[in-house]
């Protein structure tokens, strides 16, 4: 059997940074040690890099990256023209890095994720896994609020039919071919955690402890967190639209029950004139309107799926490789014609 094992994969670490001057010098120091050790131990190629993506920071983040690059060529930087948001900055780094590497690991700048498991990521990649998800063992370092909101978020997403890896954020390894396919997803509303499982291939999980932020403040205040969760749901699920139809249908059925109640009241003579017809109309028309809205929504949902233009399938293997001779034949055939 032909061995497909890559002996020294070229690794690029991608780190999105937004106003991270407080933590960046430490992050750079620690990442250099880790990558240099991996190179020395022959676990990764000497051409591996650490790529910082400055997401339009207003502090000295870019200066720090530039200075680090001058003293160590392991460190590279990409500066976005303005703040594009965590997911976009990450995508920029990933799609840039894929052309210069065999695998890419994305990690936050704030040292919350345990960098010690990077080696395990690489080992799994060498064993043939295309995606290695970093999964937090527990959420004990989170505040009660963050923990419970995060858990309800995963539950809600699941009920809406969105496939997410539980307790996994954006700390993961991806192979070059996964990133090539990620580039085929043209959507503008990015929710990478939902997209990667859609791609497929062999995946595995590595468990780690998540620390508190080393320095600086979270760039995800509640408002951004809610917007992120809402984006996640509306980018992956048309269930909210279906809910409109369901409520409309229930109201429509209910209007018949109400009608019976109203007619009984009318027969008993306990109603004022005009009340019965008015009541029945309100429920009946209300139900019909919601059903109609839901129906329109169903089409909008379909349009939404179409405009995203996601790939419908991804081919993993192919035995139908054109041999050189065969290609030659085709060329000749074309010229004769
Ligand atoms: N980040 C970014 N652009 C933004 C917000 C955040 O690139 O607009 C980066 C940030 O520098 C960090 C990562 O995304 O490296 C995750 O952000 P943070 O640690 O603040 O999020 P939390 O861990 O609190 O959810
Ligand atoms: Mg963080």
Short mmCIF file of C-alpha atoms and ligand atoms in Angstrom, two decimals:
data_model
loop_
_atom_site.label_atom_id
_atom_site.label_comp_id
_atom_site.label_asym_id
_atom_site.label_seq_id
_atom_site.Cartn_x
_atom_site.Cartn_y
_atom_site.Cartn_z
CA UNK A 1 0.00 0.00 0.00
CA UNK A 2 1.25 3.44 -0.84
CA UNK A 3 1.85 5.40 2.35
CA UNK A 4 0.23 8.81 2.32
CA UNK A 5 1.77 9.91 5.60
CA UNK A 6 3.29 13.36 5.50
CA UNK A 7 6.49 13.32 7.47
CA UNK A 8 7.06 16.97 8.22
CA UNK A 9 3.92 18.96 7.53
CA UNK A 10 4.22 22.66 6.96
CA UNK A 11 2.14 24.26 9.68
CA UNK A 12 0.81 27.79 9.87
CA UNK A 13 -0.76 29.06 13.06
CA UNK A 14 -3.38 31.74 12.40
CA UNK A 15 -4.16 34.21 15.17
CA UNK A 16 -6.77 36.96 14.72
CA UNK A 17 -6.00 40.01 16.89
CA UNK A 18 -8.11 43.01 17.70
CA UNK A 19 -6.59 45.54 20.10
CA UNK A 20 -4.47 42.90 21.76
CA UNK A 21 -1.39 44.97 22.72
CA UNK A 22 -1.65 43.85 26.36
CA UNK A 23 -1.32 40.18 25.60
CA UNK A 24 0.44 40.01 22.24
CA UNK A 25 4.11 40.16 23.39
CA UNK A 26 3.49 37.18 25.68
CA UNK A 27 1.54 35.29 22.98
CA UNK A 28 4.35 35.81 20.49
CA UNK A 29 6.95 34.63 23.01
CA UNK A 30 5.04 31.46 23.87
CA UNK A 31 4.12 30.56 20.29
CA UNK A 32 7.71 30.96 19.11
CA UNK A 33 8.89 28.54 21.80
CA UNK A 34 6.24 25.99 20.85
CA UNK A 35 6.84 26.18 17.11
CA UNK A 36 10.64 26.15 17.47
CA UNK A 37 10.43 23.07 19.68
CA UNK A 38 8.20 21.30 17.17
CA UNK A 39 10.61 22.14 14.36
CA UNK A 40 13.59 20.94 16.38
CA UNK A 41 11.83 17.69 17.21
CA UNK A 42 11.21 17.18 13.48
CA UNK A 43 7.47 17.20 14.00
CA UNK A 44 6.79 20.04 11.58
CA UNK A 45 8.61 21.55 8.62
CA UNK A 46 11.20 24.26 9.13
CA UNK A 47 9.10 26.42 6.83
CA UNK A 48 6.24 26.57 9.33
CA UNK A 49 5.02 30.04 10.30
CA UNK A 50 2.96 31.96 12.82
CA UNK A 51 0.55 34.34 11.06
CA UNK A 52 -1.04 37.15 13.03
CA UNK A 53 -4.05 38.84 11.45
CA UNK A 54 -4.50 42.36 12.73
CA UNK A 55 -8.23 43.00 12.49
CA UNK A 56 -8.04 46.79 12.16
CA UNK A 57 -6.76 47.36 15.70
CA UNK A 58 -6.58 50.91 16.98
CA UNK A 59 -3.77 50.24 19.45
CA UNK A 60 -0.16 49.18 18.80
CA UNK A 61 -1.04 45.59 17.79
CA UNK A 62 0.34 45.96 14.23
CA UNK A 63 3.53 47.64 15.47
CA UNK A 64 4.16 44.71 17.79
CA UNK A 65 3.64 42.23 14.93
CA UNK A 66 5.97 44.16 12.59
CA UNK A 67 8.70 44.42 15.21
CA UNK A 68 8.42 40.71 16.00
CA UNK A 69 8.65 39.90 12.27
CA UNK A 70 11.90 41.86 12.00
CA UNK A 71 13.53 39.88 14.80
CA UNK A 72 12.13 36.45 13.92
CA UNK A 73 10.97 35.31 10.48
CA UNK A 74 8.67 32.71 12.07
CA UNK A 75 6.36 35.62 12.81
CA UNK A 76 4.34 36.95 9.89
CA UNK A 77 1.51 39.45 9.78
CA UNK A 78 -1.55 40.35 7.77
CA UNK A 79 -3.19 43.71 8.43
CA UNK A 80 -6.83 44.17 7.50
CA UNK A 81 -7.77 47.63 6.29
CA UNK A 82 -10.47 47.93 8.94
CA UNK A 83 -12.13 45.93 11.69
CA UNK A 84 -13.92 43.11 9.89
CA UNK A 85 -14.88 41.06 12.93
CA UNK A 86 -13.39 37.94 14.44
CA UNK A 87 -14.85 35.43 11.93
CA UNK A 88 -13.83 37.45 8.88
CA UNK A 89 -10.35 38.12 10.23
CA UNK A 90 -9.95 34.42 10.92
CA UNK A 91 -11.15 33.48 7.43
CA UNK A 92 -8.74 35.99 5.90
CA UNK A 93 -5.87 34.32 7.72
CA UNK A 94 -7.01 30.77 6.94
CA UNK A 95 -7.51 31.34 3.23
CA UNK A 96 -4.21 33.18 2.98
CA UNK A 97 -2.31 30.50 4.91
CA UNK A 98 -3.68 27.53 2.98
CA UNK A 99 -1.56 28.26 -0.07
CA UNK A 100 1.65 28.07 1.93
CA UNK A 101 0.98 25.14 4.25
CA UNK A 102 -0.18 21.54 4.66
CA UNK A 103 -2.26 22.31 7.72
CA UNK A 104 -3.39 25.36 9.64
CA UNK A 105 -4.28 25.79 13.30
CA UNK A 106 -6.45 28.73 14.35
CA UNK A 107 -6.08 30.03 17.87
CA UNK A 108 -7.12 33.17 19.77
CA UNK A 109 -4.55 35.75 20.76
CA UNK A 110 -5.54 35.86 24.42
CA UNK A 111 -3.86 32.58 25.51
CA UNK A 112 -7.14 31.14 26.76
CA UNK A 113 -6.64 27.97 24.76
CA UNK A 114 -4.00 25.53 25.99
CA UNK A 115 -1.16 25.74 23.45
CA UNK A 116 0.23 22.49 24.84
CA UNK A 117 -2.19 20.44 22.72
CA UNK A 118 -0.86 21.80 19.42
CA UNK A 119 1.48 18.80 19.28
CA UNK A 120 -1.51 16.46 19.69
CA UNK A 121 -3.28 18.33 16.86
CA UNK A 122 -0.31 17.65 14.58
CA UNK A 123 -0.12 13.99 15.58
CA UNK A 124 -3.78 13.55 14.70
CA UNK A 125 -3.21 15.30 11.38
CA UNK A 126 -0.36 12.90 10.60
CA UNK A 127 -2.66 9.99 11.43
CA UNK A 128 -4.92 11.16 8.63
CA UNK A 129 -7.45 13.44 10.28
CA UNK A 130 -8.39 16.47 8.21
CA UNK A 131 -10.01 18.44 11.00
CA UNK A 132 -9.00 18.31 14.65
CA UNK A 133 -11.41 20.16 16.94
CA UNK A 134 -10.11 21.57 20.21
CA UNK A 135 -12.84 20.88 22.77
CA UNK A 136 -12.88 22.38 26.26
CA UNK A 137 -12.98 19.85 29.07
CA UNK A 138 -15.06 22.02 31.36
CA UNK A 139 -16.25 25.57 31.64
CA UNK A 140 -15.14 26.04 35.24
CA UNK A 141 -13.12 29.17 34.42
CA UNK A 142 -16.15 30.86 32.85
CA UNK A 143 -18.54 33.00 34.79
CA UNK A 144 -21.88 31.34 35.60
CA UNK A 145 -23.49 33.70 33.13
CA UNK A 146 -21.20 32.86 30.21
CA UNK A 147 -21.45 29.15 30.98
CA UNK A 148 -25.24 29.00 31.07
CA UNK A 149 -25.74 31.24 28.05
CA UNK A 150 -23.24 29.16 26.07
CA UNK A 151 -24.98 25.93 27.03
CA UNK A 152 -28.44 27.19 26.11
CA UNK A 153 -26.94 28.38 22.84
CA UNK A 154 -25.72 24.89 21.90
CA UNK A 155 -29.10 23.41 22.88
CA UNK A 156 -30.99 26.00 20.85
CA UNK A 157 -28.77 25.46 17.82
CA UNK A 158 -29.29 21.72 18.02
CA UNK A 159 -33.06 22.11 18.20
CA UNK A 160 -32.84 24.22 15.04
CA UNK A 161 -30.98 21.47 13.24
CA UNK A 162 -27.54 23.12 13.22
CA UNK A 163 -24.70 20.65 13.69
CA UNK A 164 -22.14 22.12 16.12
CA UNK A 165 -19.31 20.50 18.06
CA UNK A 166 -20.20 20.91 21.73
CA UNK A 167 -17.82 23.19 23.66
CA UNK A 168 -15.65 23.85 20.65
CA UNK A 169 -14.86 27.41 19.66
CA UNK A 170 -12.38 28.29 16.95
CA UNK A 171 -9.34 26.42 18.22
CA UNK A 172 -8.83 23.75 15.56
CA UNK A 173 -6.54 22.25 12.98
CA UNK A 174 -7.62 22.06 9.35
CA UNK A 175 -5.86 20.42 6.44
CA UNK A 176 -5.15 22.27 3.24
CA UNK A 177 -7.85 20.42 1.34
CA UNK A 178 -10.48 21.31 3.96
CA UNK A 179 -9.47 24.96 3.63
CA UNK A 180 -9.61 24.72 -0.16
CA UNK A 181 -13.20 23.57 0.17
CA UNK A 182 -13.96 26.17 2.84
CA UNK A 183 -13.08 28.74 0.18
CA UNK A 184 -15.98 27.38 -1.90
CA UNK A 185 -18.50 28.57 0.68
CA UNK A 186 -19.23 32.05 -0.62
CA UNK A 187 -21.53 33.27 2.12
CA UNK A 188 -21.03 36.67 3.66
CA UNK A 189 -22.55 35.93 7.07
CA UNK A 190 -19.77 33.80 8.45
CA UNK A 191 -20.20 31.28 11.23
CA UNK A 192 -17.15 29.06 10.84
CA UNK A 193 -18.07 26.68 13.63
CA UNK A 194 -21.18 25.70 11.71
CA UNK A 195 -19.47 25.56 8.32
CA UNK A 196 -16.53 23.28 9.08
CA UNK A 197 -18.71 20.27 10.07
CA UNK A 198 -20.60 20.71 6.77
CA UNK A 199 -17.42 20.10 4.76
CA UNK A 200 -16.92 16.55 6.02
CA UNK A 201 -13.75 14.39 5.86
CA UNK A 202 -12.25 12.52 8.79
CA UNK A 203 -12.42 14.54 12.00
CA UNK A 204 -11.51 14.05 15.62
CA UNK A 205 -11.50 15.96 18.89
CA UNK A 206 -8.74 16.86 21.32
CA UNK A 207 -9.69 17.90 24.85
CA UNK A 208 -8.02 20.73 26.72
CA UNK A 209 -8.46 23.08 29.66
CA UNK A 210 -9.39 26.63 28.83
CA UNK A 211 -7.81 29.33 30.96
CA UNK A 212 -8.91 32.81 31.71
CA UNK A 213 -7.79 35.58 29.40
CA UNK A 214 -4.07 36.25 30.01
CA UNK A 215 -4.47 40.03 29.73
CA UNK A 216 -6.80 42.60 28.22
CA UNK A 217 -10.57 42.44 27.96
CA UNK A 218 -12.91 40.17 26.04
CA UNK A 219 -13.69 41.55 22.59
CA UNK A 220 -17.03 39.76 22.75
CA UNK A 221 -19.33 41.75 25.02
CA UNK A 222 -22.90 40.47 25.51
CA UNK A 223 -24.21 42.51 22.59
CA UNK A 224 -21.70 40.96 20.15
CA UNK A 225 -22.30 37.50 21.66
CA UNK A 226 -26.04 37.72 21.07
CA UNK A 227 -25.52 39.01 17.54
CA UNK A 228 -23.11 36.12 16.92
CA UNK A 229 -25.63 33.55 18.21
CA UNK A 230 -28.44 35.09 16.16
CA UNK A 231 -26.19 35.07 13.09
CA UNK A 232 -25.39 31.43 13.71
CA UNK A 233 -29.05 30.48 13.78
CA UNK A 234 -30.21 32.55 10.86
CA UNK A 235 -27.25 31.53 8.69
CA UNK A 236 -27.89 27.83 9.11
CA UNK A 237 -31.54 27.28 9.77
CA UNK A 238 -34.92 28.23 8.32
CA UNK A 239 -36.68 26.87 11.43
CA UNK A 240 -37.66 30.37 12.65
CA UNK A 241 -39.59 30.88 9.39
CA UNK A 242 -41.27 27.49 9.79
CA UNK A 243 -42.38 28.58 13.27
CA UNK A 244 -44.48 31.34 11.67
CA UNK A 245 -46.31 28.78 9.53
CA UNK A 246 -46.80 26.51 12.54
CA UNK A 247 -48.26 29.31 14.68
CA UNK A 248 -50.49 30.40 11.79
CA UNK A 249 -51.76 26.89 11.31
CA UNK A 250 -52.50 26.50 15.02
CA UNK A 251 -54.37 29.81 15.02
CA UNK A 252 -56.35 28.71 12.01
CA UNK A 253 -57.41 25.47 13.77
CA UNK A 254 -58.09 27.41 16.94
CA UNK A 255 -60.40 29.76 15.06
CA UNK A 256 -62.80 26.82 14.53
CA UNK A 257 -62.82 26.05 18.25
CA UNK A 258 -63.45 29.71 18.97
CA UNK A 259 -66.23 29.68 16.35
CA UNK A 260 -68.05 26.88 18.17
CA UNK A 261 -67.73 28.77 21.47
CA UNK A 262 -69.00 31.97 19.89
CA UNK A 263 -71.95 30.29 18.19
CA UNK A 264 -72.99 28.67 21.50
CA UNK A 265 -72.81 32.08 23.18
CA UNK A 266 -74.83 33.60 20.36
CA UNK A 267 -77.51 30.87 20.66
CA UNK A 268 -77.67 31.42 24.40
CA UNK A 269 -78.26 35.07 23.58
CA UNK A 270 -75.54 36.39 25.86
CA UNK A 271 -73.78 38.37 23.11
CA UNK A 272 -74.09 41.88 21.80
CA UNK A 273 -74.89 42.08 18.10
CA UNK A 274 -71.83 42.20 15.86
CA UNK A 275 -69.52 40.55 18.44
CA UNK A 276 -69.75 37.02 17.04
CA UNK A 277 -68.90 37.82 13.45
CA UNK A 278 -66.11 40.15 14.56
CA UNK A 279 -64.52 37.57 16.86
CA UNK A 280 -64.63 34.78 14.29
CA UNK A 281 -63.14 37.05 11.62
CA UNK A 282 -60.26 38.15 13.83
CA UNK A 283 -59.07 34.61 14.56
CA UNK A 284 -59.76 33.25 11.12
CA UNK A 285 -58.10 36.07 9.21
CA UNK A 286 -55.22 36.23 11.71
CA UNK A 287 -54.53 32.54 11.14
CA UNK A 288 -54.71 32.81 7.38
CA UNK A 289 -52.37 35.81 7.39
CA UNK A 290 -49.73 34.01 9.41
CA UNK A 291 -49.93 30.91 7.22
CA UNK A 292 -49.51 33.13 4.17
CA UNK A 293 -46.51 34.87 5.75
CA UNK A 294 -44.97 31.53 6.59
CA UNK A 295 -45.47 30.38 3.02
CA UNK A 296 -43.73 33.46 1.66
CA UNK A 297 -41.03 32.91 4.26
CA UNK A 298 -40.57 29.37 2.99
CA UNK A 299 -39.71 30.76 -0.45
CA UNK A 300 -37.43 33.39 1.04
CA UNK A 301 -35.69 30.60 2.97
CA UNK A 302 -35.14 28.76 -0.30
CA UNK A 303 -33.83 31.91 -1.99
CA UNK A 304 -31.50 32.41 0.95
CA UNK A 305 -30.11 28.91 0.52
CA UNK A 306 -29.68 29.46 -3.22
CA UNK A 307 -27.86 32.77 -2.95
CA UNK A 308 -25.40 31.30 -0.48
CA UNK A 309 -24.30 29.01 -3.31
CA UNK A 310 -22.84 26.43 -0.95
CA UNK A 311 -21.24 23.41 -2.59
CA UNK A 312 -23.74 20.57 -2.73
CA UNK A 313 -21.14 17.84 -2.25
CA UNK A 314 -17.41 17.47 -1.84
CA UNK A 315 -15.45 14.61 -3.42
CA UNK A 316 -12.98 13.01 -1.05
CA UNK A 317 -11.31 10.37 -3.25
CA UNK A 318 -11.14 9.63 -6.96
CA UNK A 319 -9.66 6.62 -8.69
CA UNK A 320 -10.45 8.02 -12.12
CA UNK A 321 -7.13 9.79 -12.51
CA UNK A 322 -6.17 10.72 -16.03
CA UNK A 323 -2.85 9.20 -16.95
CA UNK A 324 -0.42 11.29 -18.98
CA UNK A 325 -0.85 9.02 -21.99
CA UNK A 326 -4.60 9.35 -21.82
CA UNK A 327 -4.38 13.11 -21.65
CA UNK A 328 -2.06 12.99 -24.65
CA UNK A 329 -4.73 10.99 -26.54
CA UNK A 330 -7.32 13.60 -25.78
CA UNK A 331 -5.06 16.40 -26.97
CA UNK A 332 -4.39 14.58 -30.24
CA UNK A 333 -8.06 13.92 -30.71
CA UNK A 334 -8.75 17.59 -30.26
CA UNK A 335 -6.10 18.61 -32.80
CA UNK A 336 -7.22 16.05 -35.42
CA UNK A 337 -10.74 17.30 -35.16
N1 LIG B 1 -11.07 39.40 17.56
C1 LIG B 1 -10.90 39.92 16.27
N2 LIG B 1 -11.79 40.85 15.81
C2 LIG B 1 -12.87 41.30 16.55
C3 LIG B 1 -13.03 40.75 17.85
C4 LIG B 1 -12.12 39.80 18.31
O1 LIG B 1 -9.97 39.52 15.57
O2 LIG B 1 -13.61 42.15 16.08
C5 LIG B 1 -10.10 38.38 18.06
C6 LIG B 1 -9.51 38.68 19.41
O3 LIG B 1 -8.36 39.49 19.30
C7 LIG B 1 -9.18 37.28 19.93
C8 LIG B 1 -10.27 36.42 19.32
O4 LIG B 1 -10.81 37.18 18.25
O5 LIG B 1 -7.93 36.82 19.47
C9 LIG B 1 -11.36 36.05 20.30
O6 LIG B 1 -11.84 37.20 20.97
P1 LIG B 1 -12.04 37.25 22.56
O7 LIG B 1 -10.95 36.50 23.24
O8 LIG B 1 -12.19 38.67 22.96
O9 LIG B 1 -13.42 36.48 22.73
P2 LIG B 1 -13.89 35.60 23.99
O10 LIG B 1 -12.81 34.58 24.21
O11 LIG B 1 -14.07 36.53 25.11
O12 LIG B 1 -15.18 34.96 23.53
MG1 LIG B 2 -10.94 34.97 24.51
#
